[in-house]
Amino acid sequence: MGLSSPEALRSLGIDSAKDIINIISQFTINTFTLTSPHLNAIGITICPLAALINHSCAPNAVIVFPNSSQGRYPTLQVICIRPINPGDEIVAAYVDITLPKGIRQKFLKETYAFDCKCTECIKELALDPRDCLFCLECREGLISTRKAQACSKCGKLGSLPDDVEAKLRLGNEGLEKAEKVQWENPAYALSLTMNLMGLVSPLSPPTSHPRLALMRLLQTLSIESMSTKESDTSTSVDDVIRLSAQVVAALMDLLSRGHPIRGLAIATLGRLLCVDEPELPSDASIEQPFPPRGYQRLVLAKSTLLRAVEELEIGFGPGGGTLGTETRQMLENTDRELAIFERGVRNAKESLKQTGP
């Protein structure tokens, strides 16, 4: 702007450091994260009208950029993901709503200076799936990490041992560290995240924090790692598919149908199921029933991609944006592969009939 003195700032109505802080604060709380079609943050944007939308941890709308792909100007859109009746307020989430209530409220208080009292936050949950552990007695039921509560399965009441609390604390601290270095040192972030998963996974279900956040980060890092390797083993691809299936299952429990994050997760799983399967070594044995191989894998890929298209057309609007277009193209490719496979089976059967016994 060519400003070089306090006098120049005064011409813009800025008379003190306090005025500068106020401008920065107003900018911070009224901007939106500009995202790619795959919801990766690529910048920030301002929309005064959309900035009027209030927050709720149970949003009926989302703010997305459905067509922010190369060569197309990204346009902010407010998309309805739940029924909104005349007179209802349009609300969107200012925070990741897969996080536990305590973390959401802390972020909202520190960033936006308000105490959230939305329907989700005032709801008295018997057990929050975002904030629970496997029962330390029966290992089948669930208990809360925040308050003394009887197990949902065996009914026993007990406090968390110090070692369990320490593991959860390490999981949260390690997650924060891995997120900070994931772009500058992805190999270290991947190794750290895998180690943290081994620490917290035996303690908590996939919906719980920090396990879900670690799973999502590990999924991102693993896919990026696969794309940079010269070759992948069948086991590594299948491991990422199994991880992605857990992510999808957890997000389906926590997010409403059509939420963009949920739609993206389903599309990612479908895309992974379409990855060519490397041949297994001749002495290898298939121990895992999931994911399937061959024809059944393609069938599962097709059903997953169909589900993804349905959800993307809700979360990103009609057509599903750029991601919806990419997913439909992958669905068409999968249909062609299935047709080739089925034609090969028919031809083989005809050959057998002709040759006879």
mmCIF file of C-alpha atoms in Angstrom:
data_model
loop_
_atom_site.group_PDB
_atom_site.id
_atom_site.type_symbol
_atom_site.label_atom_id
_atom_site.label_comp_id
_atom_site.label_asym_id
_atom_site.label_seq_id
_atom_site.Cartn_x
_atom_site.Cartn_y
_atom_site.Cartn_z
ATOM 1 C CA MET A 1 0.000 0.000 0.000
ATOM 2 C CA GLY A 2 3.045 2.269 0.099
ATOM 3 C CA LEU A 3 2.533 3.222 3.762
ATOM 4 C CA SER A 4 5.690 4.222 5.589
ATOM 5 C CA SER A 5 4.657 6.379 8.527
ATOM 6 C CA PRO A 6 2.028 6.732 11.277
ATOM 7 C CA GLU A 7 0.657 9.778 9.451
ATOM 8 C CA ALA A 8 -0.069 7.652 6.401
ATOM 9 C CA LEU A 9 -1.957 5.166 8.589
ATOM 10 C CA ARG A 10 -4.040 7.966 10.092
ATOM 11 C CA SER A 11 -5.301 8.817 6.621
ATOM 12 C CA LEU A 12 -6.938 5.371 6.687
ATOM 13 C CA GLY A 13 -8.479 5.940 10.128
ATOM 14 C CA ILE A 14 -5.785 3.960 11.971
ATOM 15 C CA ASP A 15 -4.581 6.050 14.909
ATOM 16 C CA SER A 16 -3.005 3.472 17.214
ATOM 17 C CA ALA A 17 -1.728 -0.076 17.622
ATOM 18 C CA LYS A 18 -5.109 -0.929 19.104
ATOM 19 C CA ASP A 19 -6.783 0.005 15.811
ATOM 20 C CA ILE A 20 -4.413 -2.322 13.934
ATOM 21 C CA ILE A 21 -5.166 -5.176 16.347
ATOM 22 C CA ASN A 22 -8.903 -4.606 15.915
ATOM 23 C CA ILE A 23 -8.574 -4.743 12.121
ATOM 24 C CA ILE A 24 -6.538 -7.949 12.287
ATOM 25 C CA SER A 25 -9.053 -9.495 14.708
ATOM 26 C CA GLN A 26 -12.012 -8.555 12.508
ATOM 27 C CA PHE A 27 -10.214 -9.963 9.491
ATOM 28 C CA THR A 28 -9.392 -13.212 11.303
ATOM 29 C CA ILE A 29 -12.895 -13.976 12.501
ATOM 30 C CA ASN A 30 -14.666 -12.988 9.273
ATOM 31 C CA THR A 31 -12.546 -14.765 6.668
ATOM 32 C CA PHE A 32 -13.099 -18.229 5.254
ATOM 33 C CA THR A 33 -10.546 -20.896 4.408
ATOM 34 C CA LEU A 34 -10.305 -21.234 0.639
ATOM 35 C CA THR A 35 -10.109 -24.937 -0.198
ATOM 36 C CA SER A 36 -9.343 -27.150 -3.170
ATOM 37 C CA PRO A 37 -11.949 -29.622 -4.497
ATOM 38 C CA HIS A 38 -10.479 -32.161 -2.046
ATOM 39 C CA LEU A 39 -10.910 -29.706 0.873
ATOM 40 C CA ASN A 40 -7.213 -28.899 1.215
ATOM 41 C CA ALA A 41 -6.592 -25.364 2.479
ATOM 42 C CA ILE A 42 -5.056 -23.193 -0.253
ATOM 43 C CA GLY A 43 -5.760 -19.664 1.000
ATOM 44 C CA ILE A 44 -8.355 -17.380 2.561
ATOM 45 C CA THR A 45 -11.238 -15.360 1.204
ATOM 46 C CA ILE A 46 -13.760 -12.772 2.356
ATOM 47 C CA CYS A 47 -17.515 -12.782 1.816
ATOM 48 C CA PRO A 48 -19.391 -10.197 3.950
ATOM 49 C CA LEU A 49 -22.778 -11.836 3.371
ATOM 50 C CA ALA A 50 -21.639 -15.343 4.325
ATOM 51 C CA ALA A 51 -19.802 -13.873 7.337
ATOM 52 C CA LEU A 52 -23.226 -13.062 8.824
ATOM 53 C CA ILE A 53 -23.955 -16.788 9.249
ATOM 54 C CA ASN A 54 -23.782 -17.852 12.889
ATOM 55 C CA HIS A 55 -22.075 -20.954 14.243
ATOM 56 C CA SER A 56 -23.539 -24.277 15.319
ATOM 57 C CA CYS A 57 -21.884 -27.619 16.071
ATOM 58 C CA ALA A 58 -24.972 -29.127 14.390
ATOM 59 C CA PRO A 59 -24.917 -27.126 11.135
ATOM 60 C CA ASN A 60 -27.682 -27.165 8.550
ATOM 61 C CA ALA A 61 -25.379 -25.595 5.937
ATOM 62 C CA VAL A 62 -21.742 -25.722 4.863
ATOM 63 C CA ILE A 63 -19.490 -23.217 3.100
ATOM 64 C CA VAL A 64 -17.557 -24.767 0.224
ATOM 65 C CA PHE A 65 -15.824 -23.951 -3.052
ATOM 66 C CA PRO A 66 -17.170 -26.724 -5.311
ATOM 67 C CA ASN A 67 -15.307 -25.723 -8.469
ATOM 68 C CA SER A 68 -11.977 -24.436 -7.152
ATOM 69 C CA SER A 69 -9.968 -26.393 -9.699
ATOM 70 C CA GLN A 70 -7.223 -25.266 -12.032
ATOM 71 C CA GLY A 71 -8.508 -22.902 -14.682
ATOM 72 C CA ARG A 72 -11.758 -22.117 -12.876
ATOM 73 C CA TYR A 73 -12.300 -19.215 -10.521
ATOM 74 C CA PRO A 74 -13.225 -20.526 -7.033
ATOM 75 C CA THR A 75 -16.621 -19.292 -5.925
ATOM 76 C CA LEU A 76 -17.836 -19.503 -2.336
ATOM 77 C CA GLN A 77 -21.177 -21.253 -1.994
ATOM 78 C CA VAL A 78 -23.423 -21.830 1.007
ATOM 79 C CA ILE A 79 -24.928 -25.304 0.619
ATOM 80 C CA CYS A 80 -27.868 -26.665 2.604
ATOM 81 C CA ILE A 81 -27.159 -30.153 3.985
ATOM 82 C CA ARG A 82 -30.224 -30.480 6.214
ATOM 83 C CA PRO A 83 -33.860 -29.428 5.806
ATOM 84 C CA ILE A 84 -34.312 -25.692 6.503
ATOM 85 C CA ASN A 85 -37.880 -24.532 7.029
ATOM 86 C CA PRO A 86 -39.121 -20.955 6.533
ATOM 87 C CA GLY A 87 -38.014 -18.934 9.555
ATOM 88 C CA ASP A 88 -35.200 -21.308 10.529
ATOM 89 C CA GLU A 89 -31.768 -19.795 11.010
ATOM 90 C CA ILE A 90 -29.017 -20.841 8.611
ATOM 91 C CA VAL A 91 -26.032 -22.009 10.682
ATOM 92 C CA ALA A 92 -22.598 -23.346 9.743
ATOM 93 C CA ALA A 93 -19.724 -24.761 11.791
ATOM 94 C CA TYR A 94 -16.701 -22.589 12.600
ATOM 95 C CA VAL A 95 -14.827 -25.620 13.920
ATOM 96 C CA ASP A 96 -14.239 -29.289 13.079
ATOM 97 C CA ILE A 97 -17.354 -30.907 14.537
ATOM 98 C CA THR A 98 -15.725 -34.339 14.761
ATOM 99 C CA LEU A 99 -13.797 -32.979 17.761
ATOM 100 C CA PRO A 100 -15.056 -33.464 21.337
ATOM 101 C CA LYS A 101 -17.189 -30.751 22.927
ATOM 102 C CA GLY A 102 -14.414 -29.507 25.234
ATOM 103 C CA ILE A 103 -11.949 -28.938 22.385
ATOM 104 C CA ARG A 104 -14.602 -27.283 20.196
ATOM 105 C CA GLN A 105 -15.646 -24.888 22.913
ATOM 106 C CA LYS A 106 -12.064 -24.004 23.820
ATOM 107 C CA PHE A 107 -11.278 -23.154 20.188
ATOM 108 C CA LEU A 108 -14.449 -21.092 19.757
ATOM 109 C CA LYS A 109 -13.811 -19.149 22.974
ATOM 110 C CA GLU A 110 -10.175 -18.402 22.112
ATOM 111 C CA THR A 111 -10.786 -17.566 18.450
ATOM 112 C CA TYR A 112 -14.278 -16.056 18.349
ATOM 113 C CA ALA A 113 -14.728 -15.025 22.011
ATOM 114 C CA PHE A 114 -18.061 -16.740 22.653
ATOM 115 C CA ASP A 115 -19.338 -19.720 24.610
ATOM 116 C CA CYS A 116 -21.119 -22.094 22.267
ATOM 117 C CA LYS A 117 -24.640 -22.974 23.405
ATOM 118 C CA CYS A 118 -25.853 -24.673 20.250
ATOM 119 C CA THR A 119 -28.197 -27.657 20.356
ATOM 120 C CA GLU A 120 -25.268 -30.064 20.134
ATOM 121 C CA CYS A 121 -23.358 -28.478 23.013
ATOM 122 C CA ILE A 122 -26.290 -28.242 25.434
ATOM 123 C CA LYS A 123 -27.383 -31.795 24.672
ATOM 124 C CA GLU A 124 -26.834 -34.188 27.569
ATOM 125 C CA LEU A 125 -25.225 -37.226 25.984
ATOM 126 C CA ALA A 126 -25.028 -40.445 27.934
ATOM 127 C CA LEU A 127 -21.763 -41.054 26.129
ATOM 128 C CA ASP A 128 -20.065 -38.873 23.516
ATOM 129 C CA PRO A 129 -18.612 -41.085 20.752
ATOM 130 C CA ARG A 130 -15.977 -38.383 20.177
ATOM 131 C CA ASP A 131 -14.713 -38.598 23.742
ATOM 132 C CA CYS A 132 -14.747 -42.184 24.991
ATOM 133 C CA LEU A 133 -12.575 -45.257 25.589
ATOM 134 C CA PHE A 134 -12.999 -48.994 25.604
ATOM 135 C CA CYS A 135 -13.928 -50.258 29.048
ATOM 136 C CA LEU A 136 -10.798 -51.262 30.937
ATOM 137 C CA GLU A 137 -12.637 -54.209 32.503
ATOM 138 C CA CYS A 138 -14.628 -55.972 29.771
ATOM 139 C CA ARG A 139 -12.922 -54.372 26.734
ATOM 140 C CA GLU A 140 -16.264 -54.428 24.900
ATOM 141 C CA GLY A 141 -18.255 -51.511 26.293
ATOM 142 C CA LEU A 142 -17.365 -47.805 26.326
ATOM 143 C CA ILE A 143 -16.624 -45.308 29.099
ATOM 144 C CA SER A 144 -16.211 -41.534 29.086
ATOM 145 C CA THR A 145 -12.754 -39.964 29.295
ATOM 146 C CA ARG A 146 -14.100 -36.863 31.061
ATOM 147 C CA LYS A 147 -16.290 -38.122 33.886
ATOM 148 C CA ALA A 148 -16.835 -41.175 36.035
ATOM 149 C CA GLN A 149 -19.383 -43.282 34.221
ATOM 150 C CA ALA A 150 -20.505 -46.884 34.215
ATOM 151 C CA CYS A 151 -19.452 -49.015 31.265
ATOM 152 C CA SER A 152 -22.106 -49.222 28.534
ATOM 153 C CA LYS A 153 -21.652 -53.016 28.458
ATOM 154 C CA CYS A 154 -20.689 -54.445 31.861
ATOM 155 C CA GLY A 155 -21.902 -51.554 34.034
ATOM 156 C CA LYS A 156 -18.703 -51.311 36.085
ATOM 157 C CA LEU A 157 -17.568 -47.878 37.242
ATOM 158 C CA GLY A 158 -13.917 -46.940 37.448
ATOM 159 C CA SER A 159 -11.474 -44.096 37.004
ATOM 160 C CA LEU A 160 -8.852 -43.868 34.285
ATOM 161 C CA PRO A 161 -5.427 -45.181 35.304
ATOM 162 C CA ASP A 162 -2.516 -42.763 35.092
ATOM 163 C CA ASP A 163 -0.888 -44.705 32.261
ATOM 164 C CA VAL A 164 -4.021 -44.431 30.105
ATOM 165 C CA GLU A 165 -4.250 -40.688 30.700
ATOM 166 C CA ALA A 166 -0.560 -40.400 29.816
ATOM 167 C CA LYS A 167 -1.078 -42.276 26.538
ATOM 168 C CA LEU A 168 -3.985 -40.023 25.579
ATOM 169 C CA ARG A 169 -1.924 -36.943 26.406
ATOM 170 C CA LEU A 170 0.947 -38.234 24.294
ATOM 171 C CA GLY A 171 -1.508 -38.953 21.497
ATOM 172 C CA ASN A 172 -2.804 -35.372 21.519
ATOM 173 C CA GLU A 173 0.655 -33.823 21.773
ATOM 174 C CA GLY A 174 2.033 -36.088 19.045
ATOM 175 C CA LEU A 175 -0.924 -35.321 16.773
ATOM 176 C CA GLU A 176 -0.252 -31.601 17.059
ATOM 177 C CA LYS A 177 3.423 -32.142 16.260
ATOM 178 C CA ALA A 178 2.705 -34.404 13.264
ATOM 179 C CA GLU A 179 0.234 -31.887 11.829
ATOM 180 C CA LYS A 180 2.834 -29.116 12.061
ATOM 181 C CA VAL A 181 5.524 -31.043 10.158
ATOM 182 C CA GLN A 182 3.379 -33.011 7.682
ATOM 183 C CA TRP A 183 4.284 -30.786 4.716
ATOM 184 C CA GLU A 184 7.930 -30.048 5.459
ATOM 185 C CA ASN A 185 8.818 -33.557 6.640
ATOM 186 C CA PRO A 186 6.079 -35.988 5.556
ATOM 187 C CA ALA A 187 8.218 -39.096 6.147
ATOM 188 C CA TYR A 188 8.737 -38.175 9.806
ATOM 189 C CA ALA A 189 5.073 -37.206 10.194
ATOM 190 C CA LEU A 190 4.048 -40.573 8.735
ATOM 191 C CA SER A 191 6.334 -42.517 11.078
ATOM 192 C CA LEU A 192 5.198 -40.502 14.092
ATOM 193 C CA THR A 193 1.520 -40.901 13.250
ATOM 194 C CA MET A 194 1.862 -44.670 12.799
ATOM 195 C CA ASN A 195 3.526 -44.942 16.206
ATOM 196 C CA LEU A 196 0.818 -42.832 17.815
ATOM 197 C CA MET A 197 -1.877 -45.000 16.229
ATOM 198 C CA GLY A 198 -0.300 -48.029 17.879
ATOM 199 C CA LEU A 199 -0.532 -46.174 21.175
ATOM 200 C CA VAL A 200 -4.162 -44.994 21.118
ATOM 201 C CA SER A 201 -5.966 -47.513 18.875
ATOM 202 C CA PRO A 202 -6.145 -50.271 21.525
ATOM 203 C CA LEU A 203 -7.688 -47.740 23.939
ATOM 204 C CA SER A 204 -10.488 -46.106 21.955
ATOM 205 C CA PRO A 205 -13.044 -46.616 19.154
ATOM 206 C CA PRO A 206 -12.500 -45.010 15.728
ATOM 207 C CA THR A 207 -14.924 -42.137 16.477
ATOM 208 C CA SER A 208 -12.960 -40.961 19.503
ATOM 209 C CA HIS A 209 -10.358 -38.207 19.672
ATOM 210 C CA PRO A 210 -7.427 -38.294 19.067
ATOM 211 C CA ARG A 211 -7.770 -41.637 17.271
ATOM 212 C CA LEU A 212 -10.016 -40.330 14.471
ATOM 213 C CA ALA A 213 -7.803 -37.291 13.863
ATOM 214 C CA LEU A 214 -4.749 -39.560 13.741
ATOM 215 C CA MET A 215 -6.514 -41.927 11.333
ATOM 216 C CA ARG A 216 -7.399 -39.085 8.983
ATOM 217 C CA LEU A 217 -3.858 -37.726 9.092
ATOM 218 C CA LEU A 218 -2.376 -41.190 8.564
ATOM 219 C CA GLN A 219 -4.689 -41.708 5.590
ATOM 220 C CA THR A 220 -3.525 -38.443 3.983
ATOM 221 C CA LEU A 221 0.146 -39.175 4.606
ATOM 222 C CA SER A 222 -0.137 -42.795 3.420
ATOM 223 C CA ILE A 223 -1.840 -41.836 0.148
ATOM 224 C CA GLU A 224 0.792 -39.176 -0.463
ATOM 225 C CA SER A 225 3.511 -41.725 0.309
ATOM 226 C CA MET A 226 1.982 -44.217 -2.144
ATOM 227 C CA SER A 227 1.970 -41.618 -4.908
ATOM 228 C CA THR A 228 5.675 -40.887 -4.485
ATOM 229 C CA LYS A 229 6.927 -44.490 -4.336
ATOM 230 C CA GLU A 230 8.120 -46.251 -7.464
ATOM 231 C CA SER A 231 6.169 -49.354 -6.498
ATOM 232 C CA ASP A 232 3.757 -50.454 -3.824
ATOM 233 C CA THR A 233 3.031 -53.813 -2.335
ATOM 234 C CA SER A 234 -0.496 -55.196 -2.248
ATOM 235 C CA THR A 235 -0.318 -55.144 1.531
ATOM 236 C CA SER A 236 0.395 -51.395 1.673
ATOM 237 C CA VAL A 237 -2.496 -50.562 -0.662
ATOM 238 C CA ASP A 238 -4.852 -52.828 1.244
ATOM 239 C CA ASP A 239 -3.730 -51.366 4.562
ATOM 240 C CA VAL A 240 -4.683 -47.883 3.383
ATOM 241 C CA ILE A 241 -8.041 -49.203 2.139
ATOM 242 C CA ARG A 242 -8.747 -50.772 5.526
ATOM 243 C CA LEU A 243 -7.776 -47.538 7.262
ATOM 244 C CA SER A 244 -9.968 -45.518 4.889
ATOM 245 C CA ALA A 245 -12.923 -47.814 5.554
ATOM 246 C CA GLN A 246 -12.548 -47.131 9.287
ATOM 247 C CA VAL A 247 -12.421 -43.391 8.623
ATOM 248 C CA VAL A 248 -15.615 -43.601 6.555
ATOM 249 C CA ALA A 249 -17.410 -45.636 9.237
ATOM 250 C CA ALA A 250 -16.432 -43.144 11.957
ATOM 251 C CA LEU A 251 -17.445 -40.085 9.929
ATOM 252 C CA MET A 252 -20.785 -41.678 9.049
ATOM 253 C CA ASP A 253 -21.453 -42.018 12.778
ATOM 254 C CA LEU A 254 -20.516 -38.396 13.529
ATOM 255 C CA LEU A 255 -21.560 -36.343 10.491
ATOM 256 C CA SER A 256 -24.930 -35.972 8.807
ATOM 257 C CA ARG A 257 -25.562 -37.448 5.376
ATOM 258 C CA GLY A 258 -24.083 -35.275 2.662
ATOM 259 C CA HIS A 259 -21.555 -33.430 4.805
ATOM 260 C CA PRO A 260 -18.622 -32.580 2.469
ATOM 261 C CA ILE A 261 -16.017 -34.223 4.726
ATOM 262 C CA ARG A 262 -18.049 -37.416 4.798
ATOM 263 C CA GLY A 263 -18.617 -37.348 1.019
ATOM 264 C CA LEU A 264 -14.906 -36.798 0.386
ATOM 265 C CA ALA A 265 -14.004 -39.744 2.646
ATOM 266 C CA ILE A 266 -16.348 -42.085 0.753
ATOM 267 C CA ALA A 267 -14.993 -40.872 -2.604
ATOM 268 C CA THR A 268 -11.429 -41.442 -1.377
ATOM 269 C CA LEU A 269 -12.262 -45.010 -0.358
ATOM 270 C CA GLY A 270 -13.836 -45.639 -3.758
ATOM 271 C CA ARG A 271 -10.783 -44.237 -5.521
ATOM 272 C CA LEU A 272 -8.457 -46.476 -3.515
ATOM 273 C CA LEU A 273 -10.530 -49.538 -4.363
ATOM 274 C CA CYS A 274 -9.944 -48.686 -8.033
ATOM 275 C CA VAL A 275 -6.160 -48.775 -7.661
ATOM 276 C CA ASP A 276 -4.651 -51.633 -9.674
ATOM 277 C CA GLU A 277 -3.853 -54.605 -7.476
ATOM 278 C CA PRO A 278 -0.195 -55.655 -7.581
ATOM 279 C CA GLU A 279 0.196 -59.394 -7.998
ATOM 280 C CA LEU A 280 0.716 -61.295 -4.784
ATOM 281 C CA PRO A 281 3.846 -63.434 -4.473
ATOM 282 C CA SER A 282 3.210 -67.092 -5.327
ATOM 283 C CA ASP A 283 3.801 -68.124 -1.705
ATOM 284 C CA ALA A 284 1.601 -65.392 -0.224
ATOM 285 C CA SER A 285 -1.568 -66.250 1.660
ATOM 286 C CA ILE A 286 -4.588 -63.965 1.877
ATOM 287 C CA GLU A 287 -5.347 -63.610 5.579
ATOM 288 C CA GLN A 288 -7.541 -60.486 5.484
ATOM 289 C CA PRO A 289 -11.111 -60.879 4.127
ATOM 290 C CA PHE A 290 -11.209 -57.136 3.416
ATOM 291 C CA PRO A 291 -10.718 -55.650 0.945
ATOM 292 C CA PRO A 292 -11.755 -58.309 -1.573
ATOM 293 C CA ARG A 293 -9.724 -58.969 -4.694
ATOM 294 C CA GLY A 294 -10.512 -59.223 -8.374
ATOM 295 C CA TYR A 295 -14.096 -58.878 -9.554
ATOM 296 C CA GLN A 296 -15.585 -58.398 -6.074
ATOM 297 C CA ARG A 297 -13.183 -55.524 -5.457
ATOM 298 C CA LEU A 298 -14.501 -53.758 -8.570
ATOM 299 C CA VAL A 299 -18.087 -54.395 -7.462
ATOM 300 C CA LEU A 300 -17.316 -52.829 -4.077
ATOM 301 C CA ALA A 301 -15.564 -49.893 -5.774
ATOM 302 C CA LYS A 302 -18.639 -49.237 -7.909
ATOM 303 C CA SER A 303 -21.079 -49.278 -4.986
ATOM 304 C CA THR A 304 -18.759 -47.027 -2.965
ATOM 305 C CA LEU A 305 -18.397 -44.519 -5.813
ATOM 306 C CA LEU A 306 -22.181 -44.479 -6.342
ATOM 307 C CA ARG A 307 -22.647 -43.656 -2.667
ATOM 308 C CA ALA A 308 -19.974 -40.968 -2.917
ATOM 309 C CA VAL A 309 -21.715 -39.277 -5.868
ATOM 310 C CA GLU A 310 -24.988 -39.153 -3.898
ATOM 311 C CA GLU A 311 -23.312 -37.551 -0.899
ATOM 312 C CA LEU A 312 -21.181 -35.130 -2.919
ATOM 313 C CA GLU A 313 -24.259 -33.808 -4.712
ATOM 314 C CA ILE A 314 -25.598 -32.826 -1.297
ATOM 315 C CA GLY A 315 -22.439 -31.401 0.260
ATOM 316 C CA PHE A 316 -21.130 -29.601 -2.838
ATOM 317 C CA GLY A 317 -24.454 -28.834 -4.486
ATOM 318 C CA PRO A 318 -25.963 -30.186 -7.728
ATOM 319 C CA GLY A 319 -23.322 -32.054 -9.692
ATOM 320 C CA GLY A 320 -21.047 -32.368 -6.676
ATOM 321 C CA GLY A 321 -18.564 -29.801 -7.986
ATOM 322 C CA THR A 322 -15.171 -30.771 -9.381
ATOM 323 C CA LEU A 323 -14.908 -33.708 -6.972
ATOM 324 C CA GLY A 324 -18.291 -35.004 -8.123
ATOM 325 C CA THR A 325 -17.162 -34.838 -11.754
ATOM 326 C CA GLU A 326 -13.944 -36.711 -10.959
ATOM 327 C CA THR A 327 -15.884 -39.372 -9.045
ATOM 328 C CA ARG A 328 -18.376 -39.918 -11.865
ATOM 329 C CA GLN A 329 -15.502 -40.303 -14.331
ATOM 330 C CA MET A 330 -13.959 -42.936 -12.067
ATOM 331 C CA LEU A 331 -17.342 -44.654 -11.846
ATOM 332 C CA GLU A 332 -17.525 -44.802 -15.644
ATOM 333 C CA ASN A 333 -14.032 -46.333 -15.782
ATOM 334 C CA THR A 334 -15.046 -48.904 -13.178
ATOM 335 C CA ASP A 335 -18.144 -49.806 -15.190
ATOM 336 C CA ARG A 336 -15.947 -50.405 -18.248
ATOM 337 C CA GLU A 337 -13.575 -52.618 -16.260
ATOM 338 C CA LEU A 338 -16.507 -54.636 -14.905
ATOM 339 C CA ALA A 339 -17.900 -55.060 -18.426
ATOM 340 C CA ILE A 340 -14.521 -56.321 -19.698
ATOM 341 C CA PHE A 341 -14.263 -58.734 -16.773
ATOM 342 C CA GLU A 342 -17.794 -60.051 -17.307
ATOM 343 C CA ARG A 343 -17.233 -60.415 -21.049
ATOM 344 C CA GLY A 344 -14.072 -62.405 -20.360
ATOM 345 C CA VAL A 345 -15.983 -64.755 -18.069
ATOM 346 C CA ARG A 346 -18.696 -65.270 -20.700
ATOM 347 C CA ASN A 347 -16.112 -65.982 -23.387
ATOM 348 C CA ALA A 348 -14.372 -68.490 -21.127
ATOM 349 C CA LYS A 349 -17.661 -70.279 -20.479
ATOM 350 C CA GLU A 350 -18.412 -70.408 -24.210
ATOM 351 C CA SER A 351 -14.955 -71.864 -24.890
ATOM 352 C CA LEU A 352 -15.532 -74.559 -22.303
ATOM 353 C CA LYS A 353 -18.884 -75.469 -23.871
ATOM 354 C CA GLN A 354 -17.308 -75.735 -27.304
ATOM 355 C CA THR A 355 -14.406 -77.912 -26.207
ATOM 356 C CA GLY A 356 -16.659 -80.165 -24.189
ATOM 357 C CA PRO A 357 -15.548 -82.711 -21.560
#
